[in-house]
Structure formats: structure tokens, C-alpha cells
């Protein structure tokens, strides 16, 4: 069997695409969707991680500028929250949520249905918000790709990106996202050798 390969397609969103979808969410007064979109784009959260956030986690995030989330396999990690837009929306949605409840899951609704509602929202507007001539299939997980690529391009080291994303190894992060950035393609051979050496020594 052929070994599974990651990072073969560019799933990143452009800035205009993201802003167009935000506009759709604002027009429908979906603060929950706006918060989830911000968390995916600017904190790199998976969609199920967003929908697990309850009022206690949100209150702690506002106090500490860091959000504790449970990811794949039940692994818990702390994600820095430095973007003011996330903090603003956390405050807004928290004010609308009864204490002890999940922020993005309406009372009486199963979590998987709430997640599906956001996925359907993206699907409904996907063709409309997509950049002209683009053949990328926009998904929520693509926002996580966008966060990862932007982090690497901005100069974050691979270890930092790996920890924010909740990957098991830095090598996996580099393999999936590194080749989608101009910076990673254009670095000198010496710098790339240093990247590889650091990854292998983790």
C-alpha cells in the first residue's frame, strides 16, 4: 500500500476570501460563527476544538490570553490568544451564554449538529466568496492551514508552530506546511540544514 502523504494541496484561504465569509456571518448575526472562524484563522484550532469551549475556558482565556483546548486523542494544550478580535468575540459570545454551557453549542442541540451547521454555512457560500480563478476548495480546516503557513512565514520557529497546532512532532508540521510558504522555498541551504537538524534533534 502507498504510504499516506500529507500537505499535497494548498488549502489556505486568502485574506479577501476570509473577509467575505466574515461579512456573510455578520449579515446573519452569527457571532458564534464569527468566533469559530477567528479561532481557526488566528489560533489554528480544529473545528471540534472550537465547539468544545465552555464558559469556564473562555473566562480563563480572557484572564490569561491563552486558551486551553482538548485536541485529537484527548490531548490537552494551551494556545496563546494574542489577537484582539478573538478576545473581543469571546467576550461577546460569553455574555450571551449561560454559565457552565458550551459557547458555540445551543442548548438542546448535539455538538455534531452545531459543527455541521458551520460546515454547511461555509459550503453554502464557498463558491461566492472564493477568489476568481481559484480552484481551492475552501473548508474550515483550511483556516488552520492558513494560520500555520502565516506563522511560519512570519518567522515563528517550527517547534512553536507545532505546539500551537497540537502536532505530535515538529517534523510533521514542517512536512505538511513548510513547502507552501515562499520563505521556506527560498531559504538558503545552510538555514534549511539548520531546520532539519533541529527537527531531528527534537
Coordinates of C-alpha atoms in Angstrom, one line a residue:
X1 CA 0.0 0.0 0.0
X2 CA 1.2 3.5 -0.8
X3 CA 2.1 5.4 2.3
X4 CA -0.3 8.2 3.3
X5 CA 1.0 11.6 2.2
X6 CA 0.2 14.9 3.8
X7 CA 0.4 18.5 2.6
X8 CA -0.2 17.7 -1.1
X9 CA -2.7 20.5 -1.7
X10 CA -2.9 24.2 -0.8
X11 CA -6.0 24.6 1.4
X12 CA -5.1 28.1 2.6
X13 CA -7.6 31.0 2.4
X14 CA -6.7 34.4 1.0
X15 CA -7.5 37.5 3.1
X16 CA -10.3 38.6 0.9
X17 CA -11.9 35.2 1.0
X18 CA -11.9 35.1 4.7
X19 CA -13.2 38.7 5.0
X20 CA -16.0 37.9 2.6
X21 CA -17.2 35.0 4.7
X22 CA -17.0 37.1 7.8
X23 CA -19.3 39.6 6.1
X24 CA -21.8 36.8 5.4
X25 CA -21.7 35.8 9.1
X26 CA -22.1 39.4 10.3
X27 CA -25.1 39.8 7.9
X28 CA -26.7 36.8 9.6
X29 CA -25.8 38.0 13.1
X30 CA -23.9 34.7 13.7
X31 CA -21.5 35.8 16.5
X32 CA -20.9 32.0 17.1
X33 CA -19.7 31.5 13.5
X34 CA -17.5 34.6 13.6
X35 CA -15.8 33.5 16.8
X36 CA -15.2 30.0 15.4
X37 CA -13.7 31.5 12.2
X38 CA -11.4 33.7 14.1
X39 CA -10.3 30.8 16.3
X40 CA -9.5 28.7 13.2
X41 CA -7.7 31.5 11.3
X42 CA -5.8 33.3 14.1
X43 CA -5.3 30.5 16.7
X44 CA -5.2 27.4 14.4
X45 CA -7.9 25.5 16.3
X46 CA -9.6 22.4 14.8
X47 CA -13.3 22.8 14.3
X48 CA -14.2 20.3 17.1
X49 CA -11.8 22.1 19.4
X50 CA -13.8 25.3 18.9
X51 CA -17.0 23.7 19.8
X52 CA -15.7 22.2 23.0
X53 CA -15.0 25.6 24.6
X54 CA -17.3 26.3 27.5
X55 CA -17.7 29.4 29.6
X56 CA -15.0 28.4 32.2
X57 CA -12.4 28.0 29.4
X58 CA -13.5 31.3 27.8
X59 CA -13.2 33.2 31.1
X60 CA -9.8 31.7 31.7
X61 CA -8.7 32.7 28.2
X62 CA -9.8 36.3 28.8
X63 CA -7.8 36.4 32.1
X64 CA -4.6 34.7 30.7
X65 CA -4.7 35.5 27.0
X66 CA -4.4 31.7 26.5
X67 CA -7.0 29.1 25.7
X68 CA -6.8 25.5 27.0
X69 CA -8.3 23.1 24.5
X70 CA -8.7 19.3 24.1
X71 CA -7.5 18.1 20.7
X72 CA -7.1 14.8 18.9
X73 CA -6.8 11.8 21.2
X74 CA -7.9 13.9 24.2
X75 CA -4.5 15.7 24.2
X76 CA -4.8 19.0 26.1
X77 CA -2.7 22.0 25.0
X78 CA -2.6 25.7 25.8
X79 CA -2.9 28.0 22.8
X80 CA -1.8 31.7 23.1
X81 CA -4.6 34.1 22.2
X82 CA -3.0 37.4 21.1
X83 CA -5.4 38.6 18.5
X84 CA -7.8 41.2 19.8
X85 CA -10.5 40.1 17.5
X86 CA -10.7 36.7 19.2
X87 CA -10.7 38.3 22.7
X88 CA -13.5 40.7 21.6
X89 CA -15.7 37.9 20.2
X90 CA -15.0 35.7 23.3
X91 CA -16.4 38.5 25.5
X92 CA -19.4 39.0 23.3
X93 CA -20.3 35.3 23.0
X94 CA -19.6 34.7 26.6
X95 CA -22.1 37.4 27.6
X96 CA -24.7 35.5 25.6
X97 CA -24.0 32.1 27.1
X98 CA -25.3 30.7 30.4
X99 CA -22.6 29.9 32.8
X100 CA -21.4 26.3 32.6
X101 CA -22.5 25.8 29.0
X102 CA -20.6 25.5 25.7
X103 CA -20.1 28.8 23.9
X104 CA -20.9 27.6 20.4
X105 CA -23.4 24.8 21.0
X106 CA -27.1 26.0 21.5
X107 CA -28.9 24.3 24.4
X108 CA -30.6 21.1 23.4
X109 CA -28.5 20.7 20.2
X110 CA -26.0 17.9 19.9
X111 CA -22.4 19.2 19.3
X112 CA -22.1 17.4 16.0
X113 CA -25.1 19.2 14.7
X114 CA -23.7 22.6 15.7
X115 CA -20.4 21.7 14.0
X116 CA -22.3 20.7 10.9
X117 CA -24.2 24.0 10.8
X118 CA -21.0 25.9 10.5
X119 CA -19.7 23.5 7.8
X120 CA -22.9 23.9 5.8
X121 CA -22.6 27.7 6.2
X122 CA -19.1 27.6 4.6
X123 CA -20.3 25.2 1.9
X124 CA -23.3 27.4 1.1
X125 CA -21.1 30.5 0.4
X126 CA -17.9 28.8 -0.8
X127 CA -18.3 29.5 -4.5
X128 CA -19.5 33.0 -3.9
X129 CA -16.6 34.0 -1.6
X130 CA -13.8 32.2 -3.5
X131 CA -11.3 34.3 -5.4
X132 CA -11.8 34.5 -9.1
X133 CA -9.9 31.7 -10.9
X134 CA -9.1 29.8 -7.8
X135 CA -9.6 26.0 -7.7
X136 CA -9.0 25.7 -4.0
X137 CA -11.8 24.0 -2.0
X138 CA -12.4 26.2 1.0
X139 CA -13.1 24.4 4.3
X140 CA -12.8 25.3 7.9
X141 CA -9.7 23.1 8.2
X142 CA -8.2 25.3 5.6
X143 CA -8.2 28.2 8.1
X144 CA -5.9 26.0 10.2
X145 CA -3.6 25.7 7.2
X146 CA -3.7 29.4 6.7
X147 CA -2.7 30.0 10.4
X148 CA 0.1 27.5 10.1
X149 CA 1.6 28.9 6.9
X150 CA 1.2 32.5 8.2
X151 CA 3.0 31.6 11.4
X152 CA 6.0 30.0 9.6
X153 CA 6.2 32.9 7.1
X154 CA 6.2 35.4 10.0
X155 CA 9.3 33.8 11.4
X156 CA 7.9 31.5 14.1
X157 CA 10.1 28.5 14.6
X158 CA 8.8 25.1 13.8
X159 CA 8.6 24.0 17.4
X160 CA 6.4 26.9 18.3
X161 CA 4.1 26.2 15.4
X162 CA 3.9 22.5 16.3
X163 CA 2.9 23.3 19.8
X164 CA 0.2 25.8 18.8
X165 CA -1.2 23.3 16.3
X166 CA -1.0 20.3 18.6
X167 CA 1.0 18.1 16.3
X168 CA 2.9 15.2 17.7
X169 CA 6.2 16.2 16.1
X170 CA 7.8 19.3 14.6
X171 CA 8.8 17.2 11.6
X172 CA 5.2 16.6 10.7
X173 CA 4.4 20.4 10.9
X174 CA 7.3 21.1 8.6
X175 CA 6.4 18.4 6.2
X176 CA 2.7 19.5 5.9
X177 CA 3.0 23.2 5.8
X178 CA 6.6 24.2 5.2
X179 CA 6.6 23.9 1.4
X180 CA 3.6 26.2 1.0
X181 CA 5.5 29.3 2.1
X182 CA 7.7 31.4 -0.1
X183 CA 10.1 31.8 2.9
X184 CA 10.6 28.1 3.2
X185 CA 11.2 27.7 -0.5
X186 CA 13.7 30.5 -0.7
X187 CA 15.8 29.9 2.5
X188 CA 19.5 29.3 2.0
X189 CA 20.8 25.7 2.1
X190 CA 22.5 26.5 5.3
X191 CA 19.3 27.7 7.0
X192 CA 17.4 24.7 5.7
X193 CA 20.1 22.3 7.1
X194 CA 19.7 24.0 10.4
X195 CA 15.9 23.5 10.3
X196 CA 16.3 19.8 9.6
X197 CA 19.0 19.4 12.3
X198 CA 16.8 21.0 14.9
X199 CA 13.8 18.9 13.9
X200 CA 15.8 15.6 14.1
X201 CA 17.1 16.5 17.5
X202 CA 13.6 17.1 19.0

